PDB file of C-alpha atoms in Angstrom:
ATOM      1  CA  PRO H 278     166.602 114.313 -91.156  1.00  0.00           C
ATOM      2  CA  TRP H 279     163.491 112.561 -90.373  1.00  0.00           C
ATOM      3  CA  PHE H 280     162.579 112.010 -93.771  1.00  0.00           C
ATOM      4  CA  ASP H 281     164.407 112.098 -97.311  1.00  0.00           C
ATOM      5  CA  ARG H 282     163.242 114.969 -99.311  1.00  0.00           C
ATOM      6  CA  ASN H 283     164.315 114.164-102.137  1.00  0.00           C
ATOM      7  CA  VAL H 284     163.237 110.786-101.975  1.00  0.00           C
ATOM      8  CA  LEU H 285     160.005 111.673-101.091  1.00  0.00           C
ATOM      9  CA  ARG H 286     159.518 114.088-103.593  1.00  0.00           C
ATOM     10  CA  ALA H 287     160.053 111.145-106.412  1.00  0.00           C
ATOM     11  CA  GLY H 288     157.328 109.492-104.626  1.00  0.00           C
ATOM     12  CA  LEU H 289     155.009 112.470-105.151  1.00  0.00           C
ATOM     13  CA  SER H 290     154.522 111.301-109.159  1.00  0.00           C
ATOM     14  CA  LYS H 291     153.757 107.975-107.954  1.00  0.00           C
ATOM     15  CA  ALA H 292     151.213 109.173-105.609  1.00  0.00           C
ATOM     16  CA  LYS H 293     147.707 106.937-105.753  1.00  0.00           C
ATOM     17  CA  ASP H 294     145.148 109.791-105.699  1.00  0.00           C
ATOM     18  CA  ASP H 295     144.332 113.597-104.145  1.00  0.00           C
ATOM     19  CA  THR H 296     144.701 112.630-100.763  1.00  0.00           C
ATOM     20  CA  HIS H 297     148.074 110.762-101.278  1.00  0.00           C
ATOM     21  CA  ARG H 298     149.548 113.647-103.040  1.00  0.00           C
ATOM     22  CA  ASN H 299     148.419 116.142-100.974  1.00  0.00           C
ATOM     23  CA  PHE H 300     149.784 114.121 -97.744  1.00  0.00           C
ATOM     24  CA  ILE H 301     152.981 113.586 -99.382  1.00  0.00           C
ATOM     25  CA  SER H 302     153.049 117.641-100.517  1.00  0.00           C
ATOM     26  CA  LYS H 303     151.976 118.687 -96.719  1.00  0.00           C
ATOM     27  CA  MET H 304     155.160 116.623 -95.600  1.00  0.00           C
ATOM     28  CA  LEU H 305     157.217 118.392 -98.069  1.00  0.00           C
ATOM     29  CA  THR H 306     156.485 121.890 -96.933  1.00  0.00           C
ATOM     30  CA  CYS H 307     157.419 120.873 -93.494  1.00  0.00           C
ATOM     31  CA  PRO H 308     161.114 121.028 -91.945  1.00  0.00           C
ATOM     32  CA  ASP H 309     162.816 117.694 -92.992  1.00  0.00           C
ATOM     33  CA  ARG H 310     164.536 118.320 -89.385  1.00  0.00           C
ATOM     34  CA  LYS H 311     162.802 119.200 -86.230  1.00  0.00           C
ATOM     35  CA  PRO H 312     164.831 120.158 -83.203  1.00  0.00           C
ATOM     36  CA  ALA H 313     165.614 117.834 -80.586  1.00  0.00           C
ATOM     37  CA  LEU H 314     163.845 118.251 -77.331  1.00  0.00           C
ATOM     38  CA  LYS H 315     165.423 120.186 -74.858  1.00  0.00           C
ATOM     39  CA  VAL H 316     165.316 121.847 -71.535  1.00  0.00           C
ATOM     40  CA  VAL H 317     166.265 125.141 -71.158  1.00  0.00           C
ATOM     41  CA  ASP H 318     165.139 125.553 -67.830  1.00  0.00           C
ATOM     42  CA  GLU H 319     164.474 123.033 -65.477  1.00  0.00           C
ATOM     43  CA  LYS H 320     161.886 124.786 -63.078  1.00  0.00           C
ATOM     44  CA  VAL H 321     159.729 122.824 -65.407  1.00  0.00           C
ATOM     45  CA  PHE H 322     160.016 120.310 -63.374  1.00  0.00           C
ATOM     46  CA  ASP H 323     159.705 121.729 -59.979  1.00  0.00           C
ATOM     47  CA  GLU H 324     155.902 123.139 -61.688  1.00  0.00           C
ATOM     48  CA  LEU H 325     155.088 119.621 -63.039  1.00  0.00           C
ATOM     49  CA  GLN H 326     156.070 118.383 -59.256  1.00  0.00           C
ATOM     50  CA  ALA H 327     153.703 121.095 -57.710  1.00  0.00           C
ATOM     51  CA  GLN H 328     150.976 119.952 -59.861  1.00  0.00           C
ATOM     52  CA  PHE H 329     151.308 116.129 -59.635  1.00  0.00           C
ATOM     53  CA  PRO H 330     153.019 114.962 -56.382  1.00  0.00           C
ATOM     54  CA  ASN H 331     152.055 111.378 -57.450  1.00  0.00           C
ATOM     55  CA  PHE H 332     154.432 111.769 -60.463  1.00  0.00           C
ATOM     56  CA  ILE H 333     157.686 112.484 -59.060  1.00  0.00           C
ATOM     57  CA  ASP H 334     159.227 109.636 -59.826  1.00  0.00           C
ATOM     58  CA  VAL H 335     158.129 110.066 -63.065  1.00  0.00           C
ATOM     59  CA  ILE H 336     159.434 113.463 -63.363  1.00  0.00           C
ATOM     60  CA  ASN H 337     162.749 112.429 -62.053  1.00  0.00           C
ATOM     61  CA  PHE H 338     163.025 109.811 -65.005  1.00  0.00           C
ATOM     62  CA  TYR H 339     162.133 112.247 -67.476  1.00  0.00           C
ATOM     63  CA  LYS H 340     164.638 114.806 -65.928  1.00  0.00           C
ATOM     64  CA  ALA H 341     167.576 112.501 -65.970  1.00  0.00           C
ATOM     65  CA  GLN H 342     166.485 110.983 -69.332  1.00  0.00           C
ATOM     66  CA  LEU H 343     166.701 114.524 -71.156  1.00  0.00           C
ATOM     67  CA  ARG H 344     169.977 115.313 -68.829  1.00  0.00           C
ATOM     68  CA  LEU H 345     171.348 112.612 -70.402  1.00  0.00           C
ATOM     69  CA  CYS H 346     170.302 113.111 -73.973  1.00  0.00           C
ATOM     70  CA  ALA H 347     172.247 116.484 -73.649  1.00  0.00           C
ATOM     71  CA  ILE H 348     175.492 115.344 -72.730  1.00  0.00           C
ATOM     72  CA  THR H 349     175.329 112.435 -75.085  1.00  0.00           C
ATOM     73  CA  GLY H 350     173.590 114.177 -78.178  1.00  0.00           C
ATOM     74  CA  ARG H 351     171.328 111.323 -78.205  1.00  0.00           C
ATOM     75  CA  THR H 352     167.591 111.745 -78.863  1.00  0.00           C
ATOM     76  CA  ARG H 353     165.782 108.631 -77.671  1.00  0.00           C
ATOM     77  CA  ILE H 354     163.854 108.271 -74.513  1.00  0.00           C
ATOM     78  CA  SER H 355     163.100 105.443 -72.901  1.00  0.00           C
ATOM     79  CA  PRO H 356     159.104 104.646 -73.177  1.00  0.00           C
ATOM     80  CA  VAL H 357     157.300 104.670 -70.004  1.00  0.00           C
ATOM     81  CA  LEU H 358     154.478 102.894 -68.370  1.00  0.00           C
ATOM     82  CA  LEU H 359     151.971 104.402 -66.058  1.00  0.00           C
ATOM     83  CA  LEU H 360     149.901 102.072 -63.691  1.00  0.00           C
ATOM     84  CA  GLY H 361     147.381 103.083 -61.778  1.00  0.00           C
ATOM     85  CA  PRO H 362     143.323 103.139 -61.214  1.00  0.00           C
ATOM     86  CA  PRO H 363     141.161 105.234 -63.780  1.00  0.00           C
ATOM     87  CA  GLY H 364     141.159 109.519 -62.906  1.00  0.00           C
ATOM     88  CA  VAL H 365     144.538 109.760 -61.083  1.00  0.00           C
ATOM     89  CA  GLY H 366     145.784 112.097 -64.010  1.00  0.00           C
ATOM     90  CA  LYS H 367     147.984 109.887 -66.059  1.00  0.00           C
ATOM     91  CA  THR H 368     146.591 111.784 -69.674  1.00  0.00           C
ATOM     92  CA  LEU H 369     146.344 114.884 -67.818  1.00  0.00           C
ATOM     93  CA  PHE H 370     150.172 114.615 -66.361  1.00  0.00           C
ATOM     94  CA  SER H 371     151.224 113.520 -69.902  1.00  0.00           C
ATOM     95  CA  ARG H 372     149.096 116.559 -71.749  1.00  0.00           C
ATOM     96  CA  LYS H 373     151.507 118.768 -68.986  1.00  0.00           C
ATOM     97  CA  LEU H 374     154.324 117.539 -69.586  1.00  0.00           C
ATOM     98  CA  ALA H 375     154.670 118.181 -73.611  1.00  0.00           C
ATOM     99  CA  GLN H 376     153.272 121.835 -73.030  1.00  0.00           C
ATOM    100  CA  ALA H 377     156.135 122.173 -70.501  1.00  0.00           C
ATOM    101  CA  LEU H 378     158.295 120.537 -72.340  1.00  0.00           C
ATOM    102  CA  LYS H 379     157.045 122.629 -75.591  1.00  0.00           C
ATOM    103  CA  THR H 380     156.423 119.308 -77.557  1.00  0.00           C
ATOM    104  CA  GLY H 381     153.636 117.771 -79.972  1.00  0.00           C
ATOM    105  CA  PHE H 382     151.156 115.687 -78.026  1.00  0.00           C
ATOM    106  CA  THR H 383     148.741 112.908 -79.234  1.00  0.00           C
ATOM    107  CA  PHE H 384     146.683 110.686 -77.387  1.00  0.00           C
ATOM    108  CA  ILE H 385     145.591 107.161 -78.903  1.00  0.00           C
ATOM    109  CA  ASP H 386     142.667 105.111 -77.507  1.00  0.00           C
ATOM    110  CA  MET H 387     143.906 101.595 -77.678  1.00  0.00           C
ATOM    111  CA  ALA H 388     141.121 100.159 -76.473  1.00  0.00           C
ATOM    112  CA  SER H 389     139.122 101.233 -79.175  1.00  0.00           C
ATOM    113  CA  ALA H 390     141.681 100.804 -82.192  1.00  0.00           C
ATOM    114  CA  SER H 391     140.524  98.365 -84.585  1.00  0.00           C
ATOM    115  CA  SER H 392     143.362  97.763 -86.443  1.00  0.00           C
ATOM    116  CA  SER H 393     147.559  98.207 -86.483  1.00  0.00           C
ATOM    117  CA  TRP H 394     147.236 100.772 -89.059  1.00  0.00           C
ATOM    118  CA  VAL H 395     146.228 103.266 -86.418  1.00  0.00           C
ATOM    119  CA  LEU H 396     149.562 103.470 -85.636  1.00  0.00           C
ATOM    120  CA  SER H 397     151.166 102.306 -88.768  1.00  0.00           C
ATOM    121  CA  GLY H 398     148.768 103.617 -91.847  1.00  0.00           C
ATOM    122  CA  LEU H 399     146.561 102.251 -94.392  1.00  0.00           C
ATOM    123  CA  HIS H 400     148.456 101.242 -97.838  1.00  0.00           C
ATOM    124  CA  ALA H 401     147.050 104.127-100.361  1.00  0.00           C
ATOM    125  CA  THR H 402     145.246 101.538-102.187  1.00  0.00           C
ATOM    126  CA  TRP H 403     142.916 100.715 -99.951  1.00  0.00           C
ATOM    127  CA  HIS H 404     139.641 102.954 -99.371  1.00  0.00           C
ATOM    128  CA  GLY H 405     139.896 105.487 -96.505  1.00  0.00           C
ATOM    129  CA  ALA H 406     143.548 105.179 -96.400  1.00  0.00           C
ATOM    130  CA  LYS H 407     144.961 107.776 -94.002  1.00  0.00           C
ATOM    131  CA  SER H 408     148.654 107.888 -92.684  1.00  0.00           C
ATOM    132  CA  GLY H 409     149.043 106.489 -89.192  1.00  0.00           C
ATOM    133  CA  LYS H 410     148.709 108.740 -86.143  1.00  0.00           C
ATOM    134  CA  ILE H 411     152.572 108.235 -84.693  1.00  0.00           C
ATOM    135  CA  LEU H 412     153.630 109.773 -88.445  1.00  0.00           C
ATOM    136  CA  ASP H 413     150.891 112.573 -87.822  1.00  0.00           C
ATOM    137  CA  ALA H 414     152.317 112.842 -84.412  1.00  0.00           C
ATOM    138  CA  MET H 415     155.818 113.475 -85.939  1.00  0.00           C
ATOM    139  CA  LEU H 416     154.576 115.691 -88.648  1.00  0.00           C
ATOM    140  CA  TYR H 417     152.189 118.495 -86.603  1.00  0.00           C
ATOM    141  CA  SER H 418     154.763 117.975 -83.431  1.00  0.00           C
ATOM    142  CA  PRO H 419     157.489 121.278 -83.218  1.00  0.00           C
ATOM    143  CA  THR H 420     160.016 119.286 -81.937  1.00  0.00           C
ATOM    144  CA  ALA H 421     161.765 115.629 -83.075  1.00  0.00           C
ATOM    145  CA  SER H 422     159.793 114.127 -79.842  1.00  0.00           C
ATOM    146  CA  PRO H 423     156.455 114.676 -79.603  1.00  0.00           C
ATOM    147  CA  ILE H 424     155.037 112.648 -76.402  1.00  0.00           C
ATOM    148  CA  VAL H 425     152.574 109.987 -77.793  1.00  0.00           C
ATOM    149  CA  VAL H 426     150.098 108.256 -75.264  1.00  0.00           C
ATOM    150  CA  LEU H 427     149.016 104.964 -75.789  1.00  0.00           C
ATOM    151  CA  ASP H 428     145.962 104.586 -73.104  1.00  0.00           C
ATOM    152  CA  GLU H 429     144.906 101.285 -72.278  1.00  0.00           C
ATOM    153  CA  LEU H 430     147.437  99.219 -73.822  1.00  0.00           C
ATOM    154  CA  GLU H 431     146.328  96.171 -72.382  1.00  0.00           C
ATOM    155  CA  LYS H 432     142.802  96.175 -73.994  1.00  0.00           C
ATOM    156  CA  PRO H 433     143.360  94.824 -77.076  1.00  0.00           C
ATOM    157  CA  VAL H 434     143.156  91.406 -77.626  1.00  0.00           C
ATOM    158  CA  ASP H 435     142.239  89.902 -81.186  1.00  0.00           C
ATOM    159  CA  PRO H 436     146.108  88.888 -82.139  1.00  0.00           C
ATOM    160  CA  GLN H 437     145.094  89.311 -86.239  1.00  0.00           C
ATOM    161  CA  ARG H 438     143.849  92.731 -85.594  1.00  0.00           C
ATOM    162  CA  ASP H 439     146.619  94.085 -82.717  1.00  0.00           C
ATOM    163  CA  PRO H 440     147.299  97.476 -82.963  1.00  0.00           C
ATOM    164  CA  LYS H 441     150.312  96.834 -80.625  1.00  0.00           C
ATOM    165  CA  ASN H 442     152.097  94.863 -83.413  1.00  0.00           C
ATOM    166  CA  ALA H 443     153.209  97.928 -85.619  1.00  0.00           C
ATOM    167  CA  LEU H 444     154.255  98.891 -82.288  1.00  0.00           C
ATOM    168  CA  TYR H 445     157.252  96.523 -81.895  1.00  0.00           C
ATOM    169  CA  GLN H 446     158.780  97.832 -84.710  1.00  0.00           C
ATOM    170  CA  LEU H 447     158.299 101.590 -83.553  1.00  0.00           C
ATOM    171  CA  LEU H 448     160.013 100.803 -80.324  1.00  0.00           C
ATOM    172  CA  GLU H 449     162.957  99.055 -81.081  1.00  0.00           C
ATOM    173  CA  GLU H 450     165.208 102.297 -82.142  1.00  0.00           C
ATOM    174  CA  SER H 451     166.874 100.669 -85.577  1.00  0.00           C
ATOM    175  CA  SER H 452     163.653  99.606 -87.062  1.00  0.00           C
ATOM    176  CA  ALA H 453     161.809 103.316 -85.874  1.00  0.00           C
ATOM    177  CA  CYS H 454     164.577 105.054 -87.784  1.00  0.00           C
ATOM    178  CA  ALA H 455     163.496 103.860 -91.217  1.00  0.00           C
ATOM    179  CA  PHE H 456     159.857 103.251 -89.799  1.00  0.00           C
ATOM    180  CA  VAL H 457     157.344 102.896 -92.978  1.00  0.00           C
ATOM    181  CA  ASP H 458     154.313 104.237 -92.673  1.00  0.00           C
ATOM    182  CA  GLU H 459     151.960 102.039 -95.279  1.00  0.00           C
ATOM    183  CA  PHE H 460     150.367 105.067 -96.465  1.00  0.00           C
ATOM    184  CA  LEU H 461     153.250 107.096 -97.057  1.00  0.00           C
ATOM    185  CA  ASP H 462     155.193 104.509 -98.379  1.00  0.00           C
ATOM    186  CA  HIS H 463     158.635 105.665 -97.732  1.00  0.00           C
ATOM    187  CA  PRO H 464     160.780 105.529 -94.980  1.00  0.00           C
ATOM    188  CA  VAL H 465     160.649 107.837 -91.793  1.00  0.00           C
ATOM    189  CA  ASN H 466     162.977 108.589 -88.755  1.00  0.00           C
ATOM    190  CA  LEU H 467     160.385 108.165 -85.978  1.00  0.00           C
ATOM    191  CA  SER H 468     163.188 106.909 -83.590  1.00  0.00           C
ATOM    192  CA  SER H 469     162.791 110.191 -80.709  1.00  0.00           C
ATOM    193  CA  VAL H 470     158.953 109.461 -80.616  1.00  0.00           C
ATOM    194  CA  ILE H 471     158.649 109.437 -76.406  1.00  0.00           C
ATOM    195  CA  TYR H 472     155.853 106.618 -75.837  1.00  0.00           C
ATOM    196  CA  VAL H 473     153.600 106.734 -72.511  1.00  0.00           C
ATOM    197  CA  ALA H 474     151.846 103.943 -72.177  1.00  0.00           C
TER     198      ALA H 474
END
């Protein structure tokens, strides 16, 4: 399971306000188990290669990773860093990959992200508190492996407010297994999220 339904249900009574209570209630209506990402027909990769001939190496990487997951039963896919000038199709490719794999897609503009709470949530005691985008990506994904694009990862430069600080936990498999989104304030398993920077 990606969250503990009993612990979350117990936390509902301690919710800080209606927004917090509504979010926990929404999570409780979702399945606590999401299917692993599986490729039924590898023709989807051929179609992607036809659309994105410059991304063949990346497509082959994902094909190999998904084959390995099928053999081992693991769900973790290594993060990928796509380098290239603006306009070559990095974001469009990532979106089409998510569509081909029938999983969720979330785009996060790291250049405009003001703090790590964008990824990890803002504690419910703060005004304007809300969940982080990684938890939201998982919540709305049909599989346990939504694709999260971290656009312009190198842009944030203020070390006090750098949103990448939350990534250290999210990218490390053992800590991502029990990641605590500050808004939810309960551990969730986000270890299967696929990151494309």
